[in-house]
Amino acid sequence: MKRIQVNETGGPENMQLVDVPTPAPGPKQALVRIAATGVNFIDVYYRIGLYKADLPVTLGNEAAGTVEAVGPEVSEVAVGDRVAYAGMARGSYAEFAVVLAAQLVKIPDGLDFQTAAAAMLQGMTAHYLTHSTYPLKSGETCLVHAAAGGAGGLIVQMAKMLGARVFGTVSTEEKARIAREHGADEAILYTQQDFEAEVKRLTGGRGVDVVYDSVGKTTFDKSLNSLRPRGLMALFGASSGPVPPFDPTILNGKGSLFLTRPSLGFYVSTREELLWRAGDVLSWVAGGKLKLRIDHTYPLAEAATAHRDLESRKTAGKLLLTVP
């Protein structure tokens, strides 16, 4: 089979298409024939070495496809099932992947593989952020960075489902339009406006209840300043780079703030929780309640181009790799 392999951390040029033997599933595992795989910033973090992995490494931890074979002790899926997964099994930039059967969810009728792959990681991320990390309530306020992006757009939509008032930051007028289409009450162009000042103005000086920040280094300080006293910041990404070390007493001085650095794996640590989050996301997409925006698809061999486009921050929505 073919897969994208990184032998040395660095730029997109370090991603190579290689031929390797097709793996066989072991106990409690299934072999999935990949049809589509999501491209996410976590893949960039592994590629550049921000997140550590033994080399060589195959990127990608979100995909949809068909169960090709199962190992012993598998009861969750059967050969021929259409399935999707995200967040726990790295190696989806490939024609086949071995995944623990308990990490697979069945794709509802009516959803194609590309839609299912696009929904999983960012959809479940938006779900845990808005339903668990800070469970939004009707009338509360939130700030969502990169509100026109794949994850940001889904956070905006789920926050609106819960009745929140949503402010989203974007870089262009076109992305502002997309953020408003997702349901954002206000789209703040951070290239033209100070988002901290805008948030304070829009909330009468109070600040928001929660900030959902996937950007990291360039937004961190102003995100904290945008919170109300005892507000919470969920820092779930670092698209602009990692946040430098800081003195935690800063949180006290800014209003006894809460700061968390969550990740999906800890929010789908049981099969019951996985089925809850994935079930909500996929059913909302299938029913038209949650809108996905697939920005672009690339063949597997063009994974490096997908990474360059993602890192350019010129995209708005989900990027996918497709496997014939």
PDB file of C-alpha atoms in Angstrom:
ATOM      1  CA  MET A   1       0.000   0.000   0.000  1.00  0.00           C
ATOM      2  CA  LYS A   2       0.989   3.647  -0.309  1.00  0.00           C
ATOM      3  CA  ARG A   3       1.311   6.079   2.579  1.00  0.00           C
ATOM      4  CA  ILE A   4       2.758   9.496   3.349  1.00  0.00           C
ATOM      5  CA  GLN A   5       5.796   9.139   5.578  1.00  0.00           C
ATOM      6  CA  VAL A   6       7.949  11.688   7.420  1.00  0.00           C
ATOM      7  CA  ASN A   7      11.496  10.463   7.994  1.00  0.00           C
ATOM      8  CA  GLU A   8      12.810  13.749   9.378  1.00  0.00           C
ATOM      9  CA  THR A   9      10.854  16.568  11.021  1.00  0.00           C
ATOM     10  CA  GLY A  10      10.652  19.831   9.120  1.00  0.00           C
ATOM     11  CA  GLY A  11       8.757  21.389   6.235  1.00  0.00           C
ATOM     12  CA  PRO A  12       6.129  19.921   3.905  1.00  0.00           C
ATOM     13  CA  GLU A  13       8.904  18.815   1.542  1.00  0.00           C
ATOM     14  CA  ASN A  14       9.804  16.150   4.136  1.00  0.00           C
ATOM     15  CA  MET A  15       6.551  14.288   3.420  1.00  0.00           C
ATOM     16  CA  GLN A  16       7.215  11.367   1.082  1.00  0.00           C
ATOM     17  CA  LEU A  17       4.870   8.951  -0.673  1.00  0.00           C
ATOM     18  CA  VAL A  18       6.242   5.455  -0.045  1.00  0.00           C
ATOM     19  CA  ASP A  19       5.210   1.840  -0.637  1.00  0.00           C
ATOM     20  CA  VAL A  20       4.960  -0.369   2.446  1.00  0.00           C
ATOM     21  CA  PRO A  21       3.346  -3.732   3.203  1.00  0.00           C
ATOM     22  CA  THR A  22      -0.363  -3.588   4.003  1.00  0.00           C
ATOM     23  CA  PRO A  23      -0.751  -4.249   7.746  1.00  0.00           C
ATOM     24  CA  ALA A  24      -2.925  -6.979   9.240  1.00  0.00           C
ATOM     25  CA  PRO A  25      -5.272  -6.355  12.173  1.00  0.00           C
ATOM     26  CA  GLY A  26      -4.454  -7.939  15.521  1.00  0.00           C
ATOM     27  CA  PRO A  27      -6.732  -8.640  18.479  1.00  0.00           C
ATOM     28  CA  LYS A  28      -9.452  -5.984  18.936  1.00  0.00           C
ATOM     29  CA  GLN A  29      -8.312  -4.238  15.747  1.00  0.00           C
ATOM     30  CA  ALA A  30      -9.814  -3.597  12.322  1.00  0.00           C
ATOM     31  CA  LEU A  31      -8.163  -2.877   8.984  1.00  0.00           C
ATOM     32  CA  VAL A  32      -9.806   0.133   7.320  1.00  0.00           C
ATOM     33  CA  ARG A  33      -9.531   0.863   3.612  1.00  0.00           C
ATOM     34  CA  ILE A  34      -9.226   4.654   3.676  1.00  0.00           C
ATOM     35  CA  ALA A  35     -11.417   6.682   1.310  1.00  0.00           C
ATOM     36  CA  ALA A  36     -10.839  10.160   2.734  1.00  0.00           C
ATOM     37  CA  THR A  37      -8.675  11.597   5.490  1.00  0.00           C
ATOM     38  CA  GLY A  38      -8.765  14.981   7.165  1.00  0.00           C
ATOM     39  CA  VAL A  39      -5.854  17.411   7.174  1.00  0.00           C
ATOM     40  CA  ASN A  40      -5.481  19.140  10.546  1.00  0.00           C
ATOM     41  CA  PHE A  41      -2.995  21.356  12.363  1.00  0.00           C
ATOM     42  CA  ILE A  42      -2.147  18.479  14.679  1.00  0.00           C
ATOM     43  CA  ASP A  43      -0.600  16.806  11.598  1.00  0.00           C
ATOM     44  CA  VAL A  44       1.586  19.882  11.112  1.00  0.00           C
ATOM     45  CA  TYR A  45       2.630  19.754  14.782  1.00  0.00           C
ATOM     46  CA  TYR A  46       3.836  16.150  14.353  1.00  0.00           C
ATOM     47  CA  ARG A  47       5.524  16.963  11.049  1.00  0.00           C
ATOM     48  CA  ILE A  48       7.557  19.840  12.480  1.00  0.00           C
ATOM     49  CA  GLY A  49       8.314  18.033  15.745  1.00  0.00           C
ATOM     50  CA  LEU A  50       6.264  20.244  18.074  1.00  0.00           C
ATOM     51  CA  TYR A  51       4.459  17.035  19.063  1.00  0.00           C
ATOM     52  CA  LYS A  52       6.871  14.143  19.514  1.00  0.00           C
ATOM     53  CA  ALA A  53       6.600  10.838  17.652  1.00  0.00           C
ATOM     54  CA  ASP A  54       9.071   8.116  16.774  1.00  0.00           C
ATOM     55  CA  LEU A  55      10.372   8.478  13.218  1.00  0.00           C
ATOM     56  CA  PRO A  56       9.503   7.548  10.579  1.00  0.00           C
ATOM     57  CA  VAL A  57       5.939   8.669  11.250  1.00  0.00           C
ATOM     58  CA  THR A  58       2.812   8.491   9.120  1.00  0.00           C
ATOM     59  CA  LEU A  59       0.640  11.530   9.707  1.00  0.00           C
ATOM     60  CA  GLY A  60      -3.123  11.803   9.983  1.00  0.00           C
ATOM     61  CA  ASN A  61      -5.515  10.703  12.711  1.00  0.00           C
ATOM     62  CA  GLU A  62      -8.900  11.242  11.101  1.00  0.00           C
ATOM     63  CA  ALA A  63     -10.439   9.220   8.297  1.00  0.00           C
ATOM     64  CA  ALA A  64     -13.443   7.488   6.833  1.00  0.00           C
ATOM     65  CA  GLY A  65     -13.551   4.264   4.862  1.00  0.00           C
ATOM     66  CA  THR A  66     -14.621   0.639   4.803  1.00  0.00           C
ATOM     67  CA  VAL A  67     -13.711  -2.181   7.165  1.00  0.00           C
ATOM     68  CA  GLU A  68     -11.569  -4.548   5.099  1.00  0.00           C
ATOM     69  CA  ALA A  69     -10.757  -7.121   7.800  1.00  0.00           C
ATOM     70  CA  VAL A  70     -11.064  -7.609  11.546  1.00  0.00           C
ATOM     71  CA  GLY A  71      -8.886  -9.361  14.085  1.00  0.00           C
ATOM     72  CA  PRO A  72      -9.955 -11.585  16.970  1.00  0.00           C
ATOM     73  CA  GLU A  73     -12.174 -10.217  19.750  1.00  0.00           C
ATOM     74  CA  VAL A  74     -13.887  -7.575  17.605  1.00  0.00           C
ATOM     75  CA  SER A  75     -17.585  -6.986  18.188  1.00  0.00           C
ATOM     76  CA  GLU A  76     -18.004  -3.280  17.418  1.00  0.00           C
ATOM     77  CA  VAL A  77     -17.747  -3.496  13.593  1.00  0.00           C
ATOM     78  CA  ALA A  78     -17.819  -6.066  10.798  1.00  0.00           C
ATOM     79  CA  VAL A  79     -16.216  -6.407   7.380  1.00  0.00           C
ATOM     80  CA  GLY A  80     -17.977  -4.095   4.939  1.00  0.00           C
ATOM     81  CA  ASP A  81     -19.087  -1.526   7.507  1.00  0.00           C
ATOM     82  CA  ARG A  82     -18.652   2.112   6.549  1.00  0.00           C
ATOM     83  CA  VAL A  83     -16.778   3.702   9.446  1.00  0.00           C
ATOM     84  CA  ALA A  84     -15.010   6.847  10.579  1.00  0.00           C
ATOM     85  CA  TYR A  85     -12.567   7.685  13.354  1.00  0.00           C
ATOM     86  CA  ALA A  86     -10.543  10.581  14.718  1.00  0.00           C
ATOM     87  CA  GLY A  87      -8.104  11.588  17.378  1.00  0.00           C
ATOM     88  CA  MET A  88      -6.634   8.338  18.632  1.00  0.00           C
ATOM     89  CA  ALA A  89      -4.992   6.330  15.854  1.00  0.00           C
ATOM     90  CA  ARG A  90      -2.249   8.121  13.901  1.00  0.00           C
ATOM     91  CA  GLY A  91      -1.499   6.991  10.350  1.00  0.00           C
ATOM     92  CA  SER A  92      -4.472   7.904   8.152  1.00  0.00           C
ATOM     93  CA  TYR A  93      -2.410   9.471   5.331  1.00  0.00           C
ATOM     94  CA  ALA A  94      -2.434   6.029   3.734  1.00  0.00           C
ATOM     95  CA  GLU A  95      -4.477   3.591   1.684  1.00  0.00           C
ATOM     96  CA  PHE A  96      -5.064   1.359   4.722  1.00  0.00           C
ATOM     97  CA  ALA A  97      -4.868   1.820   8.485  1.00  0.00           C
ATOM     98  CA  VAL A  98      -5.158  -0.521  11.447  1.00  0.00           C
ATOM     99  CA  VAL A  99      -7.397   0.959  14.140  1.00  0.00           C
ATOM    100  CA  LEU A 100      -8.762  -0.332  17.426  1.00  0.00           C
ATOM    101  CA  ALA A 101     -12.320  -1.386  16.665  1.00  0.00           C
ATOM    102  CA  ALA A 102     -13.560   0.444  19.764  1.00  0.00           C
ATOM    103  CA  GLN A 103     -12.369   3.704  18.200  1.00  0.00           C
ATOM    104  CA  LEU A 104     -14.506   3.287  15.078  1.00  0.00           C
ATOM    105  CA  VAL A 105     -18.001   4.666  14.631  1.00  0.00           C
ATOM    106  CA  LYS A 106     -20.422   3.683  11.893  1.00  0.00           C
ATOM    107  CA  ILE A 107     -21.294   6.319   9.314  1.00  0.00           C
ATOM    108  CA  PRO A 108     -25.034   7.094   9.071  1.00  0.00           C
ATOM    109  CA  ASP A 109     -26.816   6.288   5.828  1.00  0.00           C
ATOM    110  CA  GLY A 110     -26.798   9.269   3.511  1.00  0.00           C
ATOM    111  CA  LEU A 111     -23.367  10.567   4.503  1.00  0.00           C
ATOM    112  CA  ASP A 112     -20.513  10.054   2.060  1.00  0.00           C
ATOM    113  CA  PHE A 113     -16.946   9.296   3.100  1.00  0.00           C
ATOM    114  CA  GLN A 114     -15.634  12.820   2.490  1.00  0.00           C
ATOM    115  CA  THR A 115     -18.335  14.394   4.633  1.00  0.00           C
ATOM    116  CA  ALA A 116     -17.810  11.871   7.423  1.00  0.00           C
ATOM    117  CA  ALA A 117     -14.032  12.380   7.389  1.00  0.00           C
ATOM    118  CA  ALA A 118     -14.474  16.159   7.429  1.00  0.00           C
ATOM    119  CA  ALA A 119     -16.824  16.029  10.406  1.00  0.00           C
ATOM    120  CA  MET A 120     -15.026  13.828  12.884  1.00  0.00           C
ATOM    121  CA  LEU A 121     -12.020  15.542  14.472  1.00  0.00           C
ATOM    122  CA  GLN A 122     -13.125  19.150  14.218  1.00  0.00           C
ATOM    123  CA  GLY A 123     -16.744  18.264  14.937  1.00  0.00           C
ATOM    124  CA  MET A 124     -15.963  16.320  18.097  1.00  0.00           C
ATOM    125  CA  THR A 125     -13.489  19.042  19.116  1.00  0.00           C
ATOM    126  CA  ALA A 126     -16.211  21.666  18.809  1.00  0.00           C
ATOM    127  CA  HIS A 127     -18.547  19.346  20.724  1.00  0.00           C
ATOM    128  CA  TYR A 128     -16.281  18.805  23.735  1.00  0.00           C
ATOM    129  CA  LEU A 129     -15.299  22.485  23.877  1.00  0.00           C
ATOM    130  CA  THR A 130     -18.877  23.785  23.885  1.00  0.00           C
ATOM    131  CA  HIS A 131     -20.517  20.917  25.796  1.00  0.00           C
ATOM    132  CA  SER A 132     -17.843  19.862  28.317  1.00  0.00           C
ATOM    133  CA  THR A 133     -14.740  22.078  28.619  1.00  0.00           C
ATOM    134  CA  TYR A 134     -16.990  25.097  29.104  1.00  0.00           C
ATOM    135  CA  PRO A 135     -20.631  23.991  28.761  1.00  0.00           C
ATOM    136  CA  LEU A 136     -22.196  27.065  27.217  1.00  0.00           C
ATOM    137  CA  LYS A 137     -25.602  28.196  28.421  1.00  0.00           C
ATOM    138  CA  SER A 138     -28.183  30.360  26.737  1.00  0.00           C
ATOM    139  CA  GLY A 139     -27.290  34.025  27.023  1.00  0.00           C
ATOM    140  CA  GLU A 140     -23.579  33.498  27.693  1.00  0.00           C
ATOM    141  CA  THR A 141     -20.880  35.013  25.490  1.00  0.00           C
ATOM    142  CA  CYS A 142     -17.895  33.429  23.772  1.00  0.00           C
ATOM    143  CA  LEU A 143     -15.003  34.499  21.584  1.00  0.00           C
ATOM    144  CA  VAL A 144     -13.997  32.072  18.819  1.00  0.00           C
ATOM    145  CA  HIS A 145     -10.720  32.615  17.007  1.00  0.00           C
ATOM    146  CA  ALA A 146     -10.420  31.549  13.347  1.00  0.00           C
ATOM    147  CA  ALA A 147     -14.207  31.581  13.162  1.00  0.00           C
ATOM    148  CA  ALA A 148     -14.253  30.907   9.419  1.00  0.00           C
ATOM    149  CA  GLY A 149     -12.012  27.839   9.688  1.00  0.00           C
ATOM    150  CA  GLY A 150     -13.027  24.214   9.953  1.00  0.00           C
ATOM    151  CA  ALA A 151     -13.042  23.923  13.737  1.00  0.00           C
ATOM    152  CA  GLY A 152     -13.938  27.554  14.355  1.00  0.00           C
ATOM    153  CA  GLY A 153     -16.989  27.420  12.125  1.00  0.00           C
ATOM    154  CA  LEU A 154     -18.293  24.327  13.902  1.00  0.00           C
ATOM    155  CA  ILE A 155     -17.690  25.893  17.332  1.00  0.00           C
ATOM    156  CA  VAL A 156     -19.678  28.940  16.222  1.00  0.00           C
ATOM    157  CA  GLN A 157     -22.572  26.769  15.059  1.00  0.00           C
ATOM    158  CA  MET A 158     -22.679  24.655  18.223  1.00  0.00           C
ATOM    159  CA  ALA A 159     -22.422  27.736  20.436  1.00  0.00           C
ATOM    160  CA  LYS A 160     -25.434  29.182  18.640  1.00  0.00           C
ATOM    161  CA  MET A 161     -27.320  25.890  19.077  1.00  0.00           C
ATOM    162  CA  LEU A 162     -26.794  26.359  22.816  1.00  0.00           C
ATOM    163  CA  GLY A 163     -28.091  29.928  22.727  1.00  0.00           C
ATOM    164  CA  ALA A 164     -24.805  31.786  23.211  1.00  0.00           C
ATOM    165  CA  ARG A 165     -23.812  35.168  21.829  1.00  0.00           C
ATOM    166  CA  VAL A 166     -20.789  34.552  19.605  1.00  0.00           C
ATOM    167  CA  PHE A 167     -17.943  36.832  18.578  1.00  0.00           C
ATOM    168  CA  GLY A 168     -15.550  35.470  15.966  1.00  0.00           C
ATOM    169  CA  THR A 169     -12.170  36.738  14.793  1.00  0.00           C
ATOM    170  CA  VAL A 170     -11.247  36.548  11.107  1.00  0.00           C
ATOM    171  CA  SER A 171      -8.574  37.991   8.828  1.00  0.00           C
ATOM    172  CA  THR A 172     -10.561  39.134   5.760  1.00  0.00           C
ATOM    173  CA  GLU A 173     -13.973  40.468   4.745  1.00  0.00           C
ATOM    174  CA  GLU A 174     -14.658  37.198   2.925  1.00  0.00           C
ATOM    175  CA  LYS A 175     -13.930  35.212   6.067  1.00  0.00           C
ATOM    176  CA  ALA A 176     -16.127  37.609   8.025  1.00  0.00           C
ATOM    177  CA  ARG A 177     -18.968  36.747   5.662  1.00  0.00           C
ATOM    178  CA  ILE A 178     -18.348  33.035   6.201  1.00  0.00           C
ATOM    179  CA  ALA A 179     -18.264  33.465   9.990  1.00  0.00           C
ATOM    180  CA  ARG A 180     -21.610  35.259   9.883  1.00  0.00           C
ATOM    181  CA  GLU A 181     -23.016  32.465   7.733  1.00  0.00           C
ATOM    182  CA  HIS A 182     -22.000  30.070  10.503  1.00  0.00           C
ATOM    183  CA  GLY A 183     -24.030  32.213  12.897  1.00  0.00           C
ATOM    184  CA  ALA A 184     -21.499  34.567  14.487  1.00  0.00           C
ATOM    185  CA  ASP A 185     -23.210  37.613  15.961  1.00  0.00           C
ATOM    186  CA  GLU A 186     -20.117  39.724  15.376  1.00  0.00           C
ATOM    187  CA  ALA A 187     -17.157  39.103  13.061  1.00  0.00           C
ATOM    188  CA  ILE A 188     -14.044  40.984  14.197  1.00  0.00           C
ATOM    189  CA  LEU A 189     -11.352  41.590  11.556  1.00  0.00           C
ATOM    190  CA  TYR A 190      -8.216  41.279  13.662  1.00  0.00           C
ATOM    191  CA  THR A 191      -6.171  42.691  10.759  1.00  0.00           C
ATOM    192  CA  GLN A 192      -8.045  45.987  11.105  1.00  0.00           C
ATOM    193  CA  GLN A 193      -9.371  45.973  14.678  1.00  0.00           C
ATOM    194  CA  ASP A 194      -8.007  45.222  18.140  1.00  0.00           C
ATOM    195  CA  PHE A 195     -10.129  42.214  19.052  1.00  0.00           C
ATOM    196  CA  GLU A 196      -9.613  42.771  22.785  1.00  0.00           C
ATOM    197  CA  ALA A 197     -10.973  46.326  22.536  1.00  0.00           C
ATOM    198  CA  GLU A 198     -13.864  45.158  20.361  1.00  0.00           C
ATOM    199  CA  VAL A 199     -14.844  42.422  22.801  1.00  0.00           C
ATOM    200  CA  LYS A 200     -14.791  44.870  25.697  1.00  0.00           C
ATOM    201  CA  ARG A 201     -16.898  47.315  23.688  1.00  0.00           C
ATOM    202  CA  LEU A 202     -19.407  44.659  22.651  1.00  0.00           C
ATOM    203  CA  THR A 203     -19.790  43.385  26.216  1.00  0.00           C
ATOM    204  CA  GLY A 204     -19.964  46.800  27.884  1.00  0.00           C
ATOM    205  CA  GLY A 205     -16.507  46.307  29.415  1.00  0.00           C
ATOM    206  CA  ARG A 206     -17.358  42.974  31.059  1.00  0.00           C
ATOM    207  CA  GLY A 207     -15.566  40.505  28.787  1.00  0.00           C
ATOM    208  CA  VAL A 208     -16.718  37.138  27.506  1.00  0.00           C
ATOM    209  CA  ASP A 209     -17.442  34.039  29.544  1.00  0.00           C
ATOM    210  CA  VAL A 210     -15.115  31.828  27.502  1.00  0.00           C
ATOM    211  CA  VAL A 211     -12.493  32.093  24.748  1.00  0.00           C
ATOM    212  CA  TYR A 212     -11.932  29.179  22.376  1.00  0.00           C
ATOM    213  CA  ASP A 213      -8.415  29.767  21.032  1.00  0.00           C
ATOM    214  CA  SER A 214      -6.727  27.559  18.433  1.00  0.00           C
ATOM    215  CA  VAL A 215      -4.178  30.209  17.411  1.00  0.00           C
ATOM    216  CA  GLY A 216      -1.884  30.333  20.436  1.00  0.00           C
ATOM    217  CA  LYS A 217       1.140  32.613  20.519  1.00  0.00           C
ATOM    218  CA  THR A 218      -0.206  35.706  18.753  1.00  0.00           C
ATOM    219  CA  THR A 219      -3.605  35.779  20.474  1.00  0.00           C
ATOM    220  CA  PHE A 220      -2.830  34.463  23.958  1.00  0.00           C
ATOM    221  CA  ASP A 221      -2.416  37.667  25.965  1.00  0.00           C
ATOM    222  CA  LYS A 222      -5.320  39.521  24.389  1.00  0.00           C
ATOM    223  CA  SER A 223      -7.516  36.431  24.727  1.00  0.00           C
ATOM    224  CA  LEU A 224      -6.932  36.432  28.481  1.00  0.00           C
ATOM    225  CA  ASN A 225      -7.675  40.163  28.567  1.00  0.00           C
ATOM    226  CA  SER A 226     -10.970  39.518  26.748  1.00  0.00           C
ATOM    227  CA  LEU A 227     -12.347  37.347  29.557  1.00  0.00           C
ATOM    228  CA  ARG A 228     -14.646  38.409  32.368  1.00  0.00           C
ATOM    229  CA  PRO A 229     -13.444  37.780  35.929  1.00  0.00           C
ATOM    230  CA  ARG A 230     -13.363  34.007  36.565  1.00  0.00           C
ATOM    231  CA  GLY A 231     -13.794  33.392  32.847  1.00  0.00           C
ATOM    232  CA  LEU A 232     -12.216  30.401  31.102  1.00  0.00           C
ATOM    233  CA  MET A 233      -9.813  30.191  28.194  1.00  0.00           C
ATOM    234  CA  ALA A 234      -9.636  26.931  26.288  1.00  0.00           C
ATOM    235  CA  LEU A 235      -6.347  26.929  24.386  1.00  0.00           C
ATOM    236  CA  PHE A 236      -6.759  23.978  22.033  1.00  0.00           C
ATOM    237  CA  GLY A 237      -4.240  24.735  19.299  1.00  0.00           C
ATOM    238  CA  ALA A 238      -1.170  26.719  18.296  1.00  0.00           C
ATOM    239  CA  SER A 239      -1.476  27.626  14.623  1.00  0.00           C
ATOM    240  CA  SER A 240       0.689  30.740  15.187  1.00  0.00           C
ATOM    241  CA  GLY A 241       3.189  28.876  17.359  1.00  0.00           C
ATOM    242  CA  PRO A 242       3.388  27.683  20.970  1.00  0.00           C
ATOM    243  CA  VAL A 243       2.705  30.086  23.819  1.00  0.00           C
ATOM    244  CA  PRO A 244       5.919  31.040  25.672  1.00  0.00           C
ATOM    245  CA  PRO A 245       6.242  30.123  29.366  1.00  0.00           C
ATOM    246  CA  PHE A 246       4.427  32.547  31.667  1.00  0.00           C
ATOM    247  CA  ASP A 247       3.864  33.165  35.372  1.00  0.00           C
ATOM    248  CA  PRO A 248       0.506  31.636  36.437  1.00  0.00           C
ATOM    249  CA  THR A 249      -0.066  34.526  38.850  1.00  0.00           C
ATOM    250  CA  ILE A 250      -0.995  36.496  35.727  1.00  0.00           C
ATOM    251  CA  LEU A 251      -4.307  34.618  35.835  1.00  0.00           C
ATOM    252  CA  ASN A 252      -4.973  35.997  39.308  1.00  0.00           C
ATOM    253  CA  GLY A 253      -4.234  39.569  38.335  1.00  0.00           C
ATOM    254  CA  LYS A 254      -6.546  39.387  35.340  1.00  0.00           C
ATOM    255  CA  GLY A 255      -9.508  38.224  37.422  1.00  0.00           C
ATOM    256  CA  SER A 256      -8.879  34.738  38.852  1.00  0.00           C
ATOM    257  CA  LEU A 257      -9.113  33.293  35.354  1.00  0.00           C
ATOM    258  CA  PHE A 258      -9.192  29.631  34.375  1.00  0.00           C
ATOM    259  CA  LEU A 259      -6.873  28.301  31.643  1.00  0.00           C
ATOM    260  CA  THR A 260      -7.004  24.813  30.168  1.00  0.00           C
ATOM    261  CA  ARG A 261      -5.123  23.099  27.348  1.00  0.00           C
ATOM    262  CA  PRO A 262      -7.570  20.351  26.303  1.00  0.00           C
ATOM    263  CA  SER A 263      -7.242  17.708  23.611  1.00  0.00           C
ATOM    264  CA  LEU A 264      -9.756  15.371  22.030  1.00  0.00           C
ATOM    265  CA  GLY A 265      -8.307  12.107  23.341  1.00  0.00           C
ATOM    266  CA  PHE A 266      -9.212  12.943  26.924  1.00  0.00           C
ATOM    267  CA  TYR A 267     -12.788  13.744  25.901  1.00  0.00           C
ATOM    268  CA  VAL A 268     -13.437  10.462  24.069  1.00  0.00           C
ATOM    269  CA  SER A 269     -11.587   8.221  26.508  1.00  0.00           C
ATOM    270  CA  THR A 270     -14.513   5.791  26.772  1.00  0.00           C
ATOM    271  CA  ARG A 271     -16.526   4.278  23.954  1.00  0.00           C
ATOM    272  CA  GLU A 272     -19.702   5.698  25.479  1.00  0.00           C
ATOM    273  CA  GLU A 273     -18.329   9.238  25.296  1.00  0.00           C
ATOM    274  CA  LEU A 274     -17.022   8.658  21.766  1.00  0.00           C
ATOM    275  CA  LEU A 275     -20.409   7.415  20.580  1.00  0.00           C
ATOM    276  CA  TRP A 276     -22.129  10.394  22.243  1.00  0.00           C
ATOM    277  CA  ARG A 277     -19.935  13.014  20.596  1.00  0.00           C
ATOM    278  CA  ALA A 278     -19.586  11.355  17.197  1.00  0.00           C
ATOM    279  CA  GLY A 279     -23.264  10.413  17.208  1.00  0.00           C
ATOM    280  CA  ASP A 280     -24.317  14.010  17.819  1.00  0.00           C
ATOM    281  CA  VAL A 281     -21.945  15.412  15.203  1.00  0.00           C
ATOM    282  CA  LEU A 282     -22.722  12.923  12.427  1.00  0.00           C
ATOM    283  CA  SER A 283     -26.468  13.013  13.034  1.00  0.00           C
ATOM    284  CA  TRP A 284     -26.486  16.829  13.032  1.00  0.00           C
ATOM    285  CA  VAL A 285     -24.561  16.846   9.742  1.00  0.00           C
ATOM    286  CA  ALA A 286     -26.810  14.186   8.204  1.00  0.00           C
ATOM    287  CA  GLY A 287     -29.901  16.112   9.291  1.00  0.00           C
ATOM    288  CA  GLY A 288     -28.651  19.464   8.022  1.00  0.00           C
ATOM    289  CA  LYS A 289     -28.465  21.009  11.493  1.00  0.00           C
ATOM    290  CA  LEU A 290     -24.676  21.340  11.318  1.00  0.00           C
ATOM    291  CA  LYS A 291     -23.116  22.688   8.125  1.00  0.00           C
ATOM    292  CA  LEU A 292     -19.678  21.570   6.976  1.00  0.00           C
ATOM    293  CA  ARG A 293     -17.509  23.638   4.686  1.00  0.00           C
ATOM    294  CA  ILE A 294     -15.026  21.541   2.700  1.00  0.00           C
ATOM    295  CA  ASP A 295     -12.564  24.031   1.271  1.00  0.00           C
ATOM    296  CA  HIS A 296     -10.504  21.707  -0.904  1.00  0.00           C
ATOM    297  CA  THR A 297      -9.667  18.064  -1.571  1.00  0.00           C
ATOM    298  CA  TYR A 298      -6.299  16.718  -2.713  1.00  0.00           C
ATOM    299  CA  PRO A 299      -5.128  13.279  -3.829  1.00  0.00           C
ATOM    300  CA  LEU A 300      -2.986  11.500  -1.248  1.00  0.00           C
ATOM    301  CA  ALA A 301       0.184  12.193  -3.234  1.00  0.00           C
ATOM    302  CA  GLU A 302      -0.383  15.953  -2.844  1.00  0.00           C
ATOM    303  CA  ALA A 303      -0.394  15.955   0.954  1.00  0.00           C
ATOM    304  CA  ALA A 304       2.502  18.426   1.047  1.00  0.00           C
ATOM    305  CA  THR A 305       0.466  20.930  -0.969  1.00  0.00           C
ATOM    306  CA  ALA A 306      -2.410  20.517   1.470  1.00  0.00           C
ATOM    307  CA  HIS A 307      -0.062  21.317   4.364  1.00  0.00           C
ATOM    308  CA  ARG A 308       1.268  24.414   2.626  1.00  0.00           C
ATOM    309  CA  ASP A 309      -2.266  25.643   2.014  1.00  0.00           C
ATOM    310  CA  LEU A 310      -3.289  24.947   5.608  1.00  0.00           C
ATOM    311  CA  GLU A 311      -0.267  26.734   7.058  1.00  0.00           C
ATOM    312  CA  SER A 312      -0.803  29.739   4.783  1.00  0.00           C
ATOM    313  CA  ARG A 313      -4.073  30.358   6.695  1.00  0.00           C
ATOM    314  CA  LYS A 314      -5.698  31.310   3.402  1.00  0.00           C
ATOM    315  CA  THR A 315      -8.198  28.464   3.560  1.00  0.00           C
ATOM    316  CA  ALA A 316     -11.681  28.645   5.071  1.00  0.00           C
ATOM    317  CA  GLY A 317     -13.031  25.254   6.011  1.00  0.00           C
ATOM    318  CA  LYS A 318     -11.870  21.672   5.880  1.00  0.00           C
ATOM    319  CA  LEU A 319      -9.038  20.220   3.802  1.00  0.00           C
ATOM    320  CA  LEU A 320      -9.183  16.537   2.835  1.00  0.00           C
ATOM    321  CA  LEU A 321      -6.948  13.962   1.199  1.00  0.00           C
ATOM    322  CA  THR A 322      -8.749  11.412  -0.959  1.00  0.00           C
ATOM    323  CA  VAL A 323      -7.624   7.882  -1.735  1.00  0.00           C
ATOM    324  CA  PRO A 324      -8.845   6.240  -4.962  1.00  0.00           C
TER     325      PRO A 324
END
